[in-house]
Amino acid sequence: AIERTLSIIKPDATKRNLTGKINAKFEEAGLRIVAQKRIHLSAAQAGQFYAEHSERPFYGELCEFMSSEPVVVQVLEGEGAIAKNREVMGATNPANAAEGTIRKEFALSVGENSVHGSDSPDSAKREIGFFFSGLELVG
Ligand code: CMP
């Protein structure tokens, strides 16, 4: 089925001017960027987005990092977009990421791992709604 998923190009990547190279990976994989904006999150907004991780030991560090520099938030659309995006991103820890994936090529560490992608249809719906209104999604 055609799906939509929420993607974030994280501060470590925007800082190194990797937005275009990362977007090329998505497009080459057949994912269409149907919405995109560059924003600078506050630590509180990052905390709200990642609320499900609030009990994890890395939560504070995660919120600080995600608000350290601008991010690019985007909606990717395509056949099986949620799984396809996770395939293109590679494993969370770049040390475990497969050749050719975004995290293998660009990520610096498990925290500074260049991209985020929704992990299920439910989280995609919530995460897209967190950043975008329906009017901003242009298929
Ligand atoms: P993401 O897909 O954005 O969702 C939660 C993020 O927490 C994850 O990617 C990682 O970047 C981050 N994360 C996971 N484990 C750790 C860790 N041990 N230390 C720092 N950050 C982590």
PDB file of C-alpha atoms and ligand atoms in Angstrom:
ATOM      1  CA  ALA A   1       0.000   0.000   0.000  1.00  0.00           C
ATOM      2  CA  ILE A   2       1.027   3.615  -0.525  1.00  0.00           C
ATOM      3  CA  GLU A   3       2.070   4.974   2.873  1.00  0.00           C
ATOM      4  CA  ARG A   4       3.409   8.185   4.352  1.00  0.00           C
ATOM      5  CA  THR A   5       6.118   8.361   6.983  1.00  0.00           C
ATOM      6  CA  LEU A   6       7.727  11.151   8.994  1.00  0.00           C
ATOM      7  CA  SER A   7      11.435  11.703   8.477  1.00  0.00           C
ATOM      8  CA  ILE A   8      13.786  14.067  10.305  1.00  0.00           C
ATOM      9  CA  ILE A   9      17.209  15.078   9.036  1.00  0.00           C
ATOM     10  CA  LYS A  10      18.957  15.619  12.362  1.00  0.00           C
ATOM     11  CA  PRO A  11      21.301  18.422  13.533  1.00  0.00           C
ATOM     12  CA  ASP A  12      24.536  16.500  12.883  1.00  0.00           C
ATOM     13  CA  ALA A  13      23.510  16.226   9.203  1.00  0.00           C
ATOM     14  CA  THR A  14      22.046  19.712   8.603  1.00  0.00           C
ATOM     15  CA  LYS A  15      25.204  21.160  10.195  1.00  0.00           C
ATOM     16  CA  ARG A  16      27.394  19.286   7.680  1.00  0.00           C
ATOM     17  CA  ASN A  17      25.258  20.366   4.660  1.00  0.00           C
ATOM     18  CA  LEU A  18      24.061  16.813   4.007  1.00  0.00           C
ATOM     19  CA  THR A  19      20.365  17.602   3.387  1.00  0.00           C
ATOM     20  CA  GLY A  20      20.652  17.261  -0.401  1.00  0.00           C
ATOM     21  CA  LYS A  21      22.688  14.044  -0.289  1.00  0.00           C
ATOM     22  CA  ILE A  22      20.217  12.476   2.150  1.00  0.00           C
ATOM     23  CA  ASN A  23      17.221  13.582   0.077  1.00  0.00           C
ATOM     24  CA  ALA A  24      18.857  12.019  -2.999  1.00  0.00           C
ATOM     25  CA  LYS A  25      18.959   8.665  -1.151  1.00  0.00           C
ATOM     26  CA  PHE A  26      15.225   8.893  -0.418  1.00  0.00           C
ATOM     27  CA  GLU A  27      14.347   9.838  -3.993  1.00  0.00           C
ATOM     28  CA  GLU A  28      16.595   7.140  -5.497  1.00  0.00           C
ATOM     29  CA  ALA A  29      14.711   4.607  -3.346  1.00  0.00           C
ATOM     30  CA  GLY A  30      11.405   5.755  -4.844  1.00  0.00           C
ATOM     31  CA  LEU A  31      10.255   7.822  -1.871  1.00  0.00           C
ATOM     32  CA  ARG A  32       8.603  11.126  -2.780  1.00  0.00           C
ATOM     33  CA  ILE A  33       9.137  14.153  -0.500  1.00  0.00           C
ATOM     34  CA  VAL A  34       5.546  15.439  -0.253  1.00  0.00           C
ATOM     35  CA  ALA A  35       6.238  17.970   2.535  1.00  0.00           C
ATOM     36  CA  GLN A  36       9.407  19.464   3.945  1.00  0.00           C
ATOM     37  CA  LYS A  37      10.497  22.297   6.233  1.00  0.00           C
ATOM     38  CA  ARG A  38      13.598  23.406   8.086  1.00  0.00           C
ATOM     39  CA  ILE A  39      12.913  24.335  11.718  1.00  0.00           C
ATOM     40  CA  HIS A  40      14.834  24.856  14.948  1.00  0.00           C
ATOM     41  CA  LEU A  41      13.158  22.869  17.750  1.00  0.00           C
ATOM     42  CA  SER A  42      13.234  23.999  21.360  1.00  0.00           C
ATOM     43  CA  ALA A  43      14.342  21.380  23.893  1.00  0.00           C
ATOM     44  CA  ALA A  44      10.724  21.248  25.137  1.00  0.00           C
ATOM     45  CA  GLN A  45       9.397  20.545  21.640  1.00  0.00           C
ATOM     46  CA  ALA A  46      12.006  17.813  21.110  1.00  0.00           C
ATOM     47  CA  GLY A  47      10.990  16.374  24.479  1.00  0.00           C
ATOM     48  CA  GLN A  48       7.354  16.296  23.458  1.00  0.00           C
ATOM     49  CA  PHE A  49       8.157  14.618  20.142  1.00  0.00           C
ATOM     50  CA  TYR A  50      10.263  11.941  21.880  1.00  0.00           C
ATOM     51  CA  ALA A  51       7.941  11.596  24.929  1.00  0.00           C
ATOM     52  CA  GLU A  52       7.860   7.799  24.547  1.00  0.00           C
ATOM     53  CA  HIS A  53      11.593   7.754  25.418  1.00  0.00           C
ATOM     54  CA  SER A  54      11.255   9.958  28.521  1.00  0.00           C
ATOM     55  CA  GLU A  55      12.319   7.181  30.905  1.00  0.00           C
ATOM     56  CA  ARG A  56      15.428   6.262  28.897  1.00  0.00           C
ATOM     57  CA  PRO A  57      18.851   7.274  30.225  1.00  0.00           C
ATOM     58  CA  PHE A  58      19.667   9.098  26.964  1.00  0.00           C
ATOM     59  CA  TYR A  59      16.473  11.215  26.906  1.00  0.00           C
ATOM     60  CA  GLY A  60      18.107  14.428  28.170  1.00  0.00           C
ATOM     61  CA  GLU A  61      20.989  14.108  25.749  1.00  0.00           C
ATOM     62  CA  LEU A  62      18.566  13.317  22.896  1.00  0.00           C
ATOM     63  CA  CYS A  63      16.456  16.448  23.550  1.00  0.00           C
ATOM     64  CA  GLU A  64      19.557  18.629  23.882  1.00  0.00           C
ATOM     65  CA  PHE A  65      21.003  17.286  20.626  1.00  0.00           C
ATOM     66  CA  MET A  66      17.741  17.584  18.658  1.00  0.00           C
ATOM     67  CA  SER A  67      17.457  21.250  19.669  1.00  0.00           C
ATOM     68  CA  SER A  68      21.144  22.112  19.134  1.00  0.00           C
ATOM     69  CA  GLU A  69      20.872  23.078  15.444  1.00  0.00           C
ATOM     70  CA  PRO A  70      18.105  23.204  12.815  1.00  0.00           C
ATOM     71  CA  VAL A  71      16.472  20.013  11.586  1.00  0.00           C
ATOM     72  CA  VAL A  72      14.614  19.272   8.350  1.00  0.00           C
ATOM     73  CA  VAL A  73      11.273  17.567   8.971  1.00  0.00           C
ATOM     74  CA  GLN A  74       9.654  15.903   5.991  1.00  0.00           C
ATOM     75  CA  VAL A  75       6.923  13.529   4.909  1.00  0.00           C
ATOM     76  CA  LEU A  76       7.969  10.727   2.559  1.00  0.00           C
ATOM     77  CA  GLU A  77       5.378   8.918   0.460  1.00  0.00           C
ATOM     78  CA  GLY A  78       5.559   5.682  -1.484  1.00  0.00           C
ATOM     79  CA  GLU A  79       4.817   1.975  -1.632  1.00  0.00           C
ATOM     80  CA  GLY A  80       5.581   0.579   1.833  1.00  0.00           C
ATOM     81  CA  ALA A  81       7.171   3.920   2.747  1.00  0.00           C
ATOM     82  CA  ILE A  82       7.572   3.193   6.466  1.00  0.00           C
ATOM     83  CA  ALA A  83       9.660   0.043   5.995  1.00  0.00           C
ATOM     84  CA  LYS A  84      11.402   1.359   2.883  1.00  0.00           C
ATOM     85  CA  ASN A  85      12.543   4.473   4.736  1.00  0.00           C
ATOM     86  CA  ARG A  86      13.908   2.348   7.595  1.00  0.00           C
ATOM     87  CA  GLU A  87      15.801   0.257   5.062  1.00  0.00           C
ATOM     88  CA  VAL A  88      17.345   3.348   3.444  1.00  0.00           C
ATOM     89  CA  MET A  89      18.269   4.785   6.870  1.00  0.00           C
ATOM     90  CA  GLY A  90      19.998   1.615   8.128  1.00  0.00           C
ATOM     91  CA  ALA A  91      20.355   0.442  11.730  1.00  0.00           C
ATOM     92  CA  THR A  92      20.034   3.008  14.562  1.00  0.00           C
ATOM     93  CA  ASN A  93      23.662   2.445  15.536  1.00  0.00           C
ATOM     94  CA  PRO A  94      25.827   3.276  12.489  1.00  0.00           C
ATOM     95  CA  ALA A  95      28.269   0.562  13.589  1.00  0.00           C
ATOM     96  CA  ASN A  96      25.551  -1.962  12.666  1.00  0.00           C
ATOM     97  CA  ALA A  97      24.253  -0.202   9.533  1.00  0.00           C
ATOM     98  CA  ALA A  98      24.483  -1.924   6.127  1.00  0.00           C
ATOM     99  CA  GLU A  99      26.602  -0.622   3.251  1.00  0.00           C
ATOM    100  CA  GLY A 100      24.947   2.085   1.215  1.00  0.00           C
ATOM    101  CA  THR A 101      22.550   3.176   3.953  1.00  0.00           C
ATOM    102  CA  ILE A 102      22.332   6.785   5.145  1.00  0.00           C
ATOM    103  CA  ARG A 103      23.571   5.953   8.631  1.00  0.00           C
ATOM    104  CA  LYS A 104      26.471   3.864   7.329  1.00  0.00           C
ATOM    105  CA  GLU A 105      27.589   6.711   5.085  1.00  0.00           C
ATOM    106  CA  PHE A 106      26.873   9.743   7.249  1.00  0.00           C
ATOM    107  CA  ALA A 107      26.035   8.994  10.908  1.00  0.00           C
ATOM    108  CA  LEU A 108      28.575   9.813  13.607  1.00  0.00           C
ATOM    109  CA  SER A 109      27.242   7.763  16.544  1.00  0.00           C
ATOM    110  CA  VAL A 110      24.057   6.147  17.894  1.00  0.00           C
ATOM    111  CA  GLY A 111      22.906   9.567  19.136  1.00  0.00           C
ATOM    112  CA  GLU A 112      24.165  11.676  16.219  1.00  0.00           C
ATOM    113  CA  ASN A 113      22.738   9.285  13.657  1.00  0.00           C
ATOM    114  CA  SER A 114      21.686  11.802  10.960  1.00  0.00           C
ATOM    115  CA  VAL A 115      18.053  10.736  10.446  1.00  0.00           C
ATOM    116  CA  HIS A 116      14.879   9.667  12.232  1.00  0.00           C
ATOM    117  CA  GLY A 117      12.028   7.707  10.656  1.00  0.00           C
ATOM    118  CA  SER A 118       8.642   6.593  12.004  1.00  0.00           C
ATOM    119  CA  ASP A 119       8.656   2.944  13.104  1.00  0.00           C
ATOM    120  CA  SER A 120       4.986   1.995  12.532  1.00  0.00           C
ATOM    121  CA  PRO A 121       1.771   3.252  10.895  1.00  0.00           C
ATOM    122  CA  ASP A 122       0.547   4.549  14.272  1.00  0.00           C
ATOM    123  CA  SER A 123       3.727   6.489  14.981  1.00  0.00           C
ATOM    124  CA  ALA A 124       3.803   7.809  11.393  1.00  0.00           C
ATOM    125  CA  LYS A 125       0.300   9.229  11.856  1.00  0.00           C
ATOM    126  CA  ARG A 126       1.179  10.821  15.195  1.00  0.00           C
ATOM    127  CA  GLU A 127       4.550  12.152  14.040  1.00  0.00           C
ATOM    128  CA  ILE A 128       3.237  13.622  10.759  1.00  0.00           C
ATOM    129  CA  GLY A 129       0.458  15.340  12.738  1.00  0.00           C
ATOM    130  CA  PHE A 130       3.021  16.705  15.203  1.00  0.00           C
ATOM    131  CA  PHE A 131       4.746  18.756  12.484  1.00  0.00           C
ATOM    132  CA  PHE A 132       2.351  19.179   9.550  1.00  0.00           C
ATOM    133  CA  SER A 133      -1.230  20.168   8.796  1.00  0.00           C
ATOM    134  CA  GLY A 134      -3.100  18.415   5.988  1.00  0.00           C
ATOM    135  CA  LEU A 135      -2.756  21.507   3.779  1.00  0.00           C
ATOM    136  CA  GLU A 136       1.039  21.171   3.850  1.00  0.00           C
ATOM    137  CA  LEU A 137       1.064  17.650   2.388  1.00  0.00           C
ATOM    138  CA  VAL A 138       1.344  17.912  -1.361  1.00  0.00           C
ATOM    139  CA  GLY A 139       1.274  14.537  -3.065  1.00  0.00           C
TER     140      GLY A 139
HETATM  141  P1  CMP B   1      15.501   7.895  16.590  1.00  0.00           P
HETATM  142  O1  CMP B   1      15.008   6.995  15.529  1.00  0.00           O
HETATM  143  O2  CMP B   1      15.456   9.353  16.321  1.00  0.00           O
HETATM  144  O3  CMP B   1      14.659   7.610  17.925  1.00  0.00           O
HETATM  145  C1  CMP B   1      15.194   7.742  19.216  1.00  0.00           C
HETATM  146  C2  CMP B   1      16.638   8.126  19.192  1.00  0.00           C
HETATM  147  O4  CMP B   1      17.331   7.961  20.407  1.00  0.00           O
HETATM  148  C3  CMP B   1      17.374   7.221  18.237  1.00  0.00           C
HETATM  149  O5  CMP B   1      17.016   7.532  16.915  1.00  0.00           O
HETATM  150  C4  CMP B   1      18.828   7.488  18.606  1.00  0.00           C
HETATM  151  O6  CMP B   1      19.415   8.539  17.866  1.00  0.00           O
HETATM  152  C5  CMP B   1      18.694   7.905  20.052  1.00  0.00           C
HETATM  153  N1  CMP B   1      19.386   6.922  20.877  1.00  0.00           N
HETATM  154  C6  CMP B   1      19.133   5.622  20.946  1.00  0.00           C
HETATM  155  N2  CMP B   1      19.985   5.020  21.797  1.00  0.00           N
HETATM  156  C7  CMP B   1      20.809   6.002  22.249  1.00  0.00           C
HETATM  157  C8  CMP B   1      21.900   6.022  23.131  1.00  0.00           C
HETATM  158  N3  CMP B   1      22.338   4.918  23.738  1.00  0.00           N
HETATM  159  N4  CMP B   1      22.496   7.208  23.361  1.00  0.00           N
HETATM  160  C9  CMP B   1      22.052   8.340  22.754  1.00  0.00           C
HETATM  161  N5  CMP B   1      21.013   8.367  21.903  1.00  0.00           N
HETATM  162  C10 CMP B   1      20.412   7.211  21.656  1.00  0.00           C
END
